[in-house]
Coordinates of C-alpha atoms (C1' of nucleotides) in Angstrom, one line a residue:
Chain A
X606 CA -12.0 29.2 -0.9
X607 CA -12.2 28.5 2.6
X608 CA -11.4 31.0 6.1
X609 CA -7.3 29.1 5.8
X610 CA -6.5 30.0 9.3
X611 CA -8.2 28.0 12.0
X612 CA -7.7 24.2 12.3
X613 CA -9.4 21.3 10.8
X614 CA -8.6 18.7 13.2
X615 CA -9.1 18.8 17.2
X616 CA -6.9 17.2 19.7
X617 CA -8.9 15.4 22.2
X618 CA -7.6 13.9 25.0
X619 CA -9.0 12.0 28.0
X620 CA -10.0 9.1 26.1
X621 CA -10.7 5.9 28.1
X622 CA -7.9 3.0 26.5
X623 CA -10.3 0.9 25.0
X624 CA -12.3 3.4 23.3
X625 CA -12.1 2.8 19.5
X626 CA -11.5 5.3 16.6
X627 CA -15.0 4.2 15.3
X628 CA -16.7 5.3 18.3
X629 CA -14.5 8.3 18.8
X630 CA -16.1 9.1 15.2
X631 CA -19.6 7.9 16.0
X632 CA -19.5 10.7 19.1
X633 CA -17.8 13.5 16.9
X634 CA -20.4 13.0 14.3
X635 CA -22.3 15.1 16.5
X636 CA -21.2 18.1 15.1
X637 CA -20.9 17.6 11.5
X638 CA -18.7 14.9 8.7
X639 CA -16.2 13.5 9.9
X640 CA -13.2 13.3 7.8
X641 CA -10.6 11.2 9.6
X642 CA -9.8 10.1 13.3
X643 CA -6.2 8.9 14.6
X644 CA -6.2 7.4 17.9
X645 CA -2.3 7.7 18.9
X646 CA -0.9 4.1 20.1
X647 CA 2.2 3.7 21.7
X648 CA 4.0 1.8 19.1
X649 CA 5.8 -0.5 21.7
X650 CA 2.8 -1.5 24.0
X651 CA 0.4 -1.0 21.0
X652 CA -1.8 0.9 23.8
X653 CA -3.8 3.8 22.9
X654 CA -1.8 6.8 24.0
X655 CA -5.2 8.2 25.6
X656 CA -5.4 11.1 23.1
X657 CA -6.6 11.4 19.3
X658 CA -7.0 13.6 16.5
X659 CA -10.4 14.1 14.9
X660 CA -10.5 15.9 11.8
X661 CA -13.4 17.4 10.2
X662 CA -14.1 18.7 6.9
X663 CA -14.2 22.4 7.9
X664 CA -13.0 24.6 10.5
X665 CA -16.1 25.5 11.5
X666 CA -16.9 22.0 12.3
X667 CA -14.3 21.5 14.3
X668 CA -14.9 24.5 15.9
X669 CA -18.6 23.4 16.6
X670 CA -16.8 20.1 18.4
X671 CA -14.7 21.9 20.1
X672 CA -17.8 23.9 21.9
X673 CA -20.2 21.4 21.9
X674 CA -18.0 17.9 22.8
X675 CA -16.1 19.7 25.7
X676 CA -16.3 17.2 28.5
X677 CA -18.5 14.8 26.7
X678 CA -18.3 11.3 28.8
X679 CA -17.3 8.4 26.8
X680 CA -17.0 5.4 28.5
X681 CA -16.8 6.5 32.0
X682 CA -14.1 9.9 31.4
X683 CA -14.9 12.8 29.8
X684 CA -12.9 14.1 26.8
X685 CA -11.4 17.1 26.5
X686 CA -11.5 18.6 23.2
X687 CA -9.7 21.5 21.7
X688 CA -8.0 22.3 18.3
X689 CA -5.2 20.9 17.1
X690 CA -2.3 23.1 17.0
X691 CA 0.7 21.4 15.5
X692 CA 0.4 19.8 12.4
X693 CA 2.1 16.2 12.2
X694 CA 4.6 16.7 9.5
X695 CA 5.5 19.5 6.8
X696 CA 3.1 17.9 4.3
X697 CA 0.0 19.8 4.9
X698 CA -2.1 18.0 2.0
X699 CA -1.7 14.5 3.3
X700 CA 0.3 12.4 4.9
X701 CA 0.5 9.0 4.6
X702 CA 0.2 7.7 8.1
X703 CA -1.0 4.8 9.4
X704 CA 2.2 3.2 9.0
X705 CA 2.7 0.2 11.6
X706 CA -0.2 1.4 14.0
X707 CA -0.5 -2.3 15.7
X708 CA -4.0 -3.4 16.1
X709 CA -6.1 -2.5 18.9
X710 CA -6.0 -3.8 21.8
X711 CA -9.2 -4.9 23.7
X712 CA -11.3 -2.1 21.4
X713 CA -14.2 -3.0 19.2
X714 CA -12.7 -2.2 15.9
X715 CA -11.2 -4.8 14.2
X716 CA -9.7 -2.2 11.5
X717 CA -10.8 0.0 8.6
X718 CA -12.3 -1.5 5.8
X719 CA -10.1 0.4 3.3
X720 CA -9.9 0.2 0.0
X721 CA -12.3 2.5 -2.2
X722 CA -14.6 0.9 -4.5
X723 CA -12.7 -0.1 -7.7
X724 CA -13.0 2.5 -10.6
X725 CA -15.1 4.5 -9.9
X726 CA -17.7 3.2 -7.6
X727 CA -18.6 6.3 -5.5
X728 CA -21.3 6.0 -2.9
X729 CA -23.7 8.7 -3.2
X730 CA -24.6 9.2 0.1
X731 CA -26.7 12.0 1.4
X732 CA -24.4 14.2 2.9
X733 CA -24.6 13.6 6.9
X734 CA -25.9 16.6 8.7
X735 CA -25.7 17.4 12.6
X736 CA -29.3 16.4 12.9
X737 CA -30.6 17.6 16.5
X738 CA -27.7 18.8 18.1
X739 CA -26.9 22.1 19.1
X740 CA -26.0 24.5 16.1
X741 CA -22.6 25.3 15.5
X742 CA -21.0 28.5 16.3
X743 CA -21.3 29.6 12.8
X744 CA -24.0 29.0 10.7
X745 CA -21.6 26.8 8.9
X746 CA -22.3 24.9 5.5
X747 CA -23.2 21.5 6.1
X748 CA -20.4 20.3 3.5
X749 CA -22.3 18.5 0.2
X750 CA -22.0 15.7 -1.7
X751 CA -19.2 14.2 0.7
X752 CA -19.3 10.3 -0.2
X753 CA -16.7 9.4 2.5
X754 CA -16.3 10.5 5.8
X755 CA -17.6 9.2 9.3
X756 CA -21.2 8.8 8.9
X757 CA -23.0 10.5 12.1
X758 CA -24.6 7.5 12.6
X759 CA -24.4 3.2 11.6
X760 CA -20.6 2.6 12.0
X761 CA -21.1 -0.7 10.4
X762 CA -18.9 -0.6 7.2
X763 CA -20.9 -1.1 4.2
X764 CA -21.0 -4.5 3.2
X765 CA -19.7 -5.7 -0.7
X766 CA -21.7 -8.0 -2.3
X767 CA -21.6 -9.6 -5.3
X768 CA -23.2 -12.1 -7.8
X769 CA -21.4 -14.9 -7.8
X770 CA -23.2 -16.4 -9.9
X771 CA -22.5 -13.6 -12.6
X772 CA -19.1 -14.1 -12.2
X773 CA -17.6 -16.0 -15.6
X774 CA -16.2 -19.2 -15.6
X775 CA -13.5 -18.1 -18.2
X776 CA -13.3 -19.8 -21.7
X777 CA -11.8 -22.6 -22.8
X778 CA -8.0 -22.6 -22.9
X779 CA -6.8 -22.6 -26.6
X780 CA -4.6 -25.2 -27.8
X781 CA -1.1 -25.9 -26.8
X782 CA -1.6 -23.3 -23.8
X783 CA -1.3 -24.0 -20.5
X784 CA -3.4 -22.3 -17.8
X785 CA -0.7 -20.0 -15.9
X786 CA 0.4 -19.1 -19.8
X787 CA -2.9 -18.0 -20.8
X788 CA -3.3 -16.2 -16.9
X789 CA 0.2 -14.5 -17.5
X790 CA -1.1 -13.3 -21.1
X791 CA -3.8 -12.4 -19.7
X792 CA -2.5 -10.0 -16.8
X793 CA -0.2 -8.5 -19.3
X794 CA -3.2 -7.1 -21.2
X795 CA -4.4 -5.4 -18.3
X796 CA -3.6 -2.0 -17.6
X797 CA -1.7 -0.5 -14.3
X798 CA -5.1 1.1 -13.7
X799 CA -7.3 -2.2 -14.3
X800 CA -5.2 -4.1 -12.1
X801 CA -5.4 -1.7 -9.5
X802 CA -9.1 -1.1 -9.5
X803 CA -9.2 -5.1 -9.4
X804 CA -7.4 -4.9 -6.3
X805 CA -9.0 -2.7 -4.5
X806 CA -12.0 -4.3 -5.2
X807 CA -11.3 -7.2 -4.2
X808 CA -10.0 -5.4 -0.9
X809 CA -13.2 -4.1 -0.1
X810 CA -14.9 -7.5 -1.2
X811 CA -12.4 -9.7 1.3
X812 CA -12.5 -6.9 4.2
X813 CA -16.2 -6.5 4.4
X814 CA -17.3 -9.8 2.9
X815 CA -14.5 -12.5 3.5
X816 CA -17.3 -15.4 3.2
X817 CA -17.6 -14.5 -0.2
X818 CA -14.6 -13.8 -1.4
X819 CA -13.8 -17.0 0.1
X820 CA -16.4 -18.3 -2.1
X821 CA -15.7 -16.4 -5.2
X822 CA -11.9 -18.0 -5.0
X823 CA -12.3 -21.1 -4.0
X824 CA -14.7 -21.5 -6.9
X825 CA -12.5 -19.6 -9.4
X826 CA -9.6 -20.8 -8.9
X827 CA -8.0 -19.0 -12.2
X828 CA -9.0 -16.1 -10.7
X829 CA -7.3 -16.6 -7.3
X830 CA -4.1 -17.5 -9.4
X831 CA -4.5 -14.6 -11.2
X832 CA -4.8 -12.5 -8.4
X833 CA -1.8 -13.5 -6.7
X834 CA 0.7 -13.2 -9.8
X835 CA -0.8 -9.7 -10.3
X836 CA 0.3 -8.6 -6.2
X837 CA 3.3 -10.1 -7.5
X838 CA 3.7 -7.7 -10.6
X839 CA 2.3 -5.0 -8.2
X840 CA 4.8 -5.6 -5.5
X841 CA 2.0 -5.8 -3.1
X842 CA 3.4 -9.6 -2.2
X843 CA 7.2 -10.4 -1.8
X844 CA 7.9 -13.4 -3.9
X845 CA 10.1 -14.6 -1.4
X846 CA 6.1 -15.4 0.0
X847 CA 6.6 -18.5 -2.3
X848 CA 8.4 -20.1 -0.3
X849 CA 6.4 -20.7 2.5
X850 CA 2.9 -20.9 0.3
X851 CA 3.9 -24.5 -0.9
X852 CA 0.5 -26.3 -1.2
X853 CA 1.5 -27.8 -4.4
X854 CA 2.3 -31.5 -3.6
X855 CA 2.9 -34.3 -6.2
X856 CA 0.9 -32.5 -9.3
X857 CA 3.7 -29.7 -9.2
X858 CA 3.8 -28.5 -12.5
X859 CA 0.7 -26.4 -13.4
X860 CA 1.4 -26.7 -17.0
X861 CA -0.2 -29.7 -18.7
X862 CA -1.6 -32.6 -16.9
X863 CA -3.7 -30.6 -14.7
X864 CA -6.7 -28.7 -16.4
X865 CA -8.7 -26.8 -13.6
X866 CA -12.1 -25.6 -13.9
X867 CA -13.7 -23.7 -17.6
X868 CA -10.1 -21.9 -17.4
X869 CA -9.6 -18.6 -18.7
X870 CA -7.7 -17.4 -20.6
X871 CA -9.2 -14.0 -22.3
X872 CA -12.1 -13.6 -19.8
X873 CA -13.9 -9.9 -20.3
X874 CA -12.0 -8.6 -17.1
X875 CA -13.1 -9.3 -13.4
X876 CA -16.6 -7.8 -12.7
X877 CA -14.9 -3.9 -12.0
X878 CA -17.5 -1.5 -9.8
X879 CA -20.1 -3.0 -12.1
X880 CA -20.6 -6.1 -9.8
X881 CA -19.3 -4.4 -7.2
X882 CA -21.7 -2.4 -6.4
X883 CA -21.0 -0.2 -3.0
X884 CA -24.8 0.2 -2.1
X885 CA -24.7 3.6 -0.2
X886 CA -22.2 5.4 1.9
X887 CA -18.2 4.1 1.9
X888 CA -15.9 3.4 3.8
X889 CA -15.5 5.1 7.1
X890 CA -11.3 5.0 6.8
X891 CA -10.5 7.6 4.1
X892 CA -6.7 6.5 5.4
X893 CA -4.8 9.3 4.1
X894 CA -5.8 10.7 0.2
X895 CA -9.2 11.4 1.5
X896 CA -10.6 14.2 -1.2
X897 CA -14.0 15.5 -0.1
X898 CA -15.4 17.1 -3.4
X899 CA -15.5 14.1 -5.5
X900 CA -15.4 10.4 -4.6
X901 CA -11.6 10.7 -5.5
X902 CA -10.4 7.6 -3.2
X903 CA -7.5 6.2 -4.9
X904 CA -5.8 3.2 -3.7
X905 CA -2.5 2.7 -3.7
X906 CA -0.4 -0.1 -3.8
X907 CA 2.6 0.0 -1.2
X908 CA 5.5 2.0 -2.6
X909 CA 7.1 -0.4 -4.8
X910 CA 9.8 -1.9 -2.1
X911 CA 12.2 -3.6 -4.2
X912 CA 12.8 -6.9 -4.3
X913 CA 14.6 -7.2 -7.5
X914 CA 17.9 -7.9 -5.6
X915 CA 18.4 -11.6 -6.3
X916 CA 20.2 -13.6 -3.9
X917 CA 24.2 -13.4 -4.5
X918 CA 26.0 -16.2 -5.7
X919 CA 24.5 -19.1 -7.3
X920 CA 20.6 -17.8 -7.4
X921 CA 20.5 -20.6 -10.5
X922 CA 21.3 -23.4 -8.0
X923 CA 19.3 -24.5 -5.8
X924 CA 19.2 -23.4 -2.2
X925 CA 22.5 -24.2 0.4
X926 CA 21.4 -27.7 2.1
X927 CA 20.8 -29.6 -1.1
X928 CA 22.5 -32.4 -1.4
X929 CA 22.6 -32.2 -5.2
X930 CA 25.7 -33.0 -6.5
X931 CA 26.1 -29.6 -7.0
X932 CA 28.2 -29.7 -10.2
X933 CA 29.7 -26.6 -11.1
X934 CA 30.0 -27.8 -14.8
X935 CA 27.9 -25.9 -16.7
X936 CA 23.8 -26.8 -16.9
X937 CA 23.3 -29.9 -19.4
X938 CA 20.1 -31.2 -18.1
X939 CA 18.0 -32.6 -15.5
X940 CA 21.0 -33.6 -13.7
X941 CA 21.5 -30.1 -12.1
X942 CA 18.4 -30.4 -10.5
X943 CA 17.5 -31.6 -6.8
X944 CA 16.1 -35.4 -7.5
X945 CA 12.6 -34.6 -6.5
X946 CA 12.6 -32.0 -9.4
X947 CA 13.6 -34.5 -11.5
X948 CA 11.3 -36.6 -10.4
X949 CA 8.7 -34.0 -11.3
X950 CA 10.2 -33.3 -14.6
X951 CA 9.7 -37.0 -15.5
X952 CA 6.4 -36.7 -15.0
X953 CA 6.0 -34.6 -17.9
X954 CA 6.2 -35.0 -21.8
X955 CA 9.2 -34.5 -23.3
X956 CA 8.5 -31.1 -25.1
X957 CA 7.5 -29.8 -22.0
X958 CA 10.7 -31.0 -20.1
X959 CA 12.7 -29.3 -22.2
X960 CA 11.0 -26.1 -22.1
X961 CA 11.0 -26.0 -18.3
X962 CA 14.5 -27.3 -18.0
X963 CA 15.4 -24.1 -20.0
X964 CA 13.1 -22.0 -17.7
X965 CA 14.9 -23.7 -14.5
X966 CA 18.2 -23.2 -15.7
X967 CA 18.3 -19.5 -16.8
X968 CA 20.6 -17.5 -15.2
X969 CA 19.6 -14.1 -13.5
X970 CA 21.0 -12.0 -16.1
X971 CA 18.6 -13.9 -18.8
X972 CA 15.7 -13.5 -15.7
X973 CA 16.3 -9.7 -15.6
X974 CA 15.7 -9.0 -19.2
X975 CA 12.7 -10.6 -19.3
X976 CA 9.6 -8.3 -18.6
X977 CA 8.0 -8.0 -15.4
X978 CA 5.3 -11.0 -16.2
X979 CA 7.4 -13.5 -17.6
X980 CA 9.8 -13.1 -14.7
X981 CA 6.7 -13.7 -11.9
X982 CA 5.6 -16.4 -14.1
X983 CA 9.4 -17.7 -14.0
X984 CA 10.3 -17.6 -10.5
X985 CA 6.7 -19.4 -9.4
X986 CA 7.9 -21.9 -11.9
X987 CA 11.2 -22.0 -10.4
X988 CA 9.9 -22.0 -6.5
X989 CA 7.4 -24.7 -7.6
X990 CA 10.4 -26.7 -8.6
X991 CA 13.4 -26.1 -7.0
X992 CA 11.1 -25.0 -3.7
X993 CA 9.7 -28.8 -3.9
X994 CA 12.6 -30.5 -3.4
X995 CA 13.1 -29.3 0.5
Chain B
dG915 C1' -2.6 9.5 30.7
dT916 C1' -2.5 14.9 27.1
dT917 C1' -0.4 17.6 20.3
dG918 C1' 0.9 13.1 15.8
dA919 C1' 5.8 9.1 11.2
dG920 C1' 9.2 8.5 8.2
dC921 C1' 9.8 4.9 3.1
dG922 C1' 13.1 6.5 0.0
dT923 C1' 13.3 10.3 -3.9
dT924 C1' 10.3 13.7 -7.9

DNA sequence: GTTGAGCGTT
């Protein structure tokens, strides 16, 4: 396969503070793809450590930048470039790094645009080649088809964009459904994979584009719901998150009584890589999984951190510093609810009471064997309640 | 100013 002995990835060192890892890329495009660039930050002072690793595709690339980017000014100091000797951990393959870099400082880059087009969506880019500069050492193969990498030139990430107006409104809601029903149907149809693809596009779609996305949620608002109670199912949000997003005043319950836009309720599936459509190269960040052959970028949801542990005692009742009259006697009615719940409640037709009144007053072992989706749905419902009587 | 991280477990 490939000459398995020399390194992939330089060390340079020397590198001004407020030199980015986009520009550090930009310069080491010089002598060939770049696959991935680490600037080291201290992680108290969140100040670049000075030094970086650049790692090509090949050693023969790196060997090339090793000859060719000795002593190379960048911003004022000139970098000093050699392979990399140690690897950073046992895994050789890939590590998943990355992990709590804070921001940096006074640089240029406001982060990677992560997130690889959903399903699919590769970039076919012409592969870049080290047009003009000195040969490498070897005459080495300009690697092919690479769809992800640091392109040699144009750092600006590839903006998404999308048809809003081909976006669906979402069909009428059918009777005796409400719209977080029909949502929580819906997302239970979708597949892992669909869901994740959804994501990411909608990653790359907020990272690149926020104005839009903006636009696309704000005018679909079923789709912004949906979108949240799926990071939910994913893990991606903590639902403990629910208590601080409380923009819900007097209209709390979402169930009758309030009937947004052309709801959903089976719409085809979000516009995938279809309207998505990642008009040449990708992302500069391959953060970790980067795969050269194919476009193989996979993204992956945070490891599932669990949240499932429910408070201790009394997760039924509401929070300590209610001044409910906290009855230990065993749930009846409204009357174990804080007053501004009730007050909610009363708002609503009796059928409907009732149902949420059973909803409110499960207890956690009744939560737990519900499936993942009825439980999100459930403890929104709860928050959206219990939360509103703070 | 000079060689890199550690969640939680297949």
């Amino acid at each position: 396969m490939a000459p398995g002995h020399a390194s992939k990835t330089i060390f340079v060192a020397n590198i001004p503070y407020d030199v980015s890892e986009e520009q550090l890329a930009n310069t080491f495009a010089e002598a060939g793809p770049v696959q991935n660039v680490e600037i080291k930050f201290d992680p108290q002072t969140g100040r670049s450590k000075g030094y970086a690793f650049v790692q090509f595709w090949d050693e023969g690339t790196a060997l090339s930048a090793v000859r060719n980017l000795q002593e190379v000014p960048v911003n004022g100091r000139n970098l000093r470039v050699e392979l990399s000797t140690d690897e950073p951990g046992p895994r050789r393959g890939g590590r998943g790094s990355r992990g709590g870099v804070p921001g940096h400082p006074g640089g240029p880059v406001g982060g990677p645009p992560g997130g690889a087009g959903g399903g699919g969506g590769s970039g076919g880019g012409a592969p870049p080649g080290a047009g003009g500069f000195r040969p490498p050492i070897h005459e080495d193969t300009p690697p092919r088809g690479f769809d992800q990498g640091y392109p040699p030139r144009d750092p600006i990430p590839t903006v998404v964009r999308i048809d809003l107006a081909a976006v669906p409104d979402g069909t009428p809601l059918p009777p005796g459904q409400n719209p977080t029903d029909s949502i929580s149907k819906t997302l239970a149809a979708v597949s892992p994979g669909q869901m994740q693809d959804v994501m990411a596009s909608m990653k790359s779609l907020i990272t690149t584009n926020p104005e839009q996305a903006r636009q696309l949620l704000s005018s679909k608002p079923q789709l912004a719901y949906a979108l949240f109670q799926a990071m939910l199912l994913m893990n991606i949000v903590d639902p403990s998150v629910l208590h601080r997003i409380q923009p819900l005043p007097p209209v709390a319950p979402p169930p009758a009584a309030y009937a947004p836009p052309p709801t959903q309720n089976a719409y085809p599936s979000y516009p995938p890589a279809s309207s998505v459509p990642p008009p040449a190269n990708y992302p500069p960040y391959p953060p970790a999984n980067a795969v050269p052959p194919p476009s193989g970028a996979g993204y992956r949801p945070p490891p599932t951190q669990g949240y499932n542990a429910p408070p201790p005692a009394g997760y039924g009742a509401p929070p300590a510093g209610y001044s409910t009259p906290a009855p230990p006697a065993p749930v009846g009615g409204m009357s174990s609810l804080p007053p501004s719940a009730q007050q909610a409640l009363a708002t609503l037709p009796k059928d409907q009471q009732d149902m949420l009144l059973q909803v409110l007053q499960l207890t956690p072992d009744q939560i737990n064997a519900l499936d993942a989706t009825q439980k999100a749905s459930i403890m929104q419902l709860r928050q959206q309640f219990l939360g509103a009587a703070a």
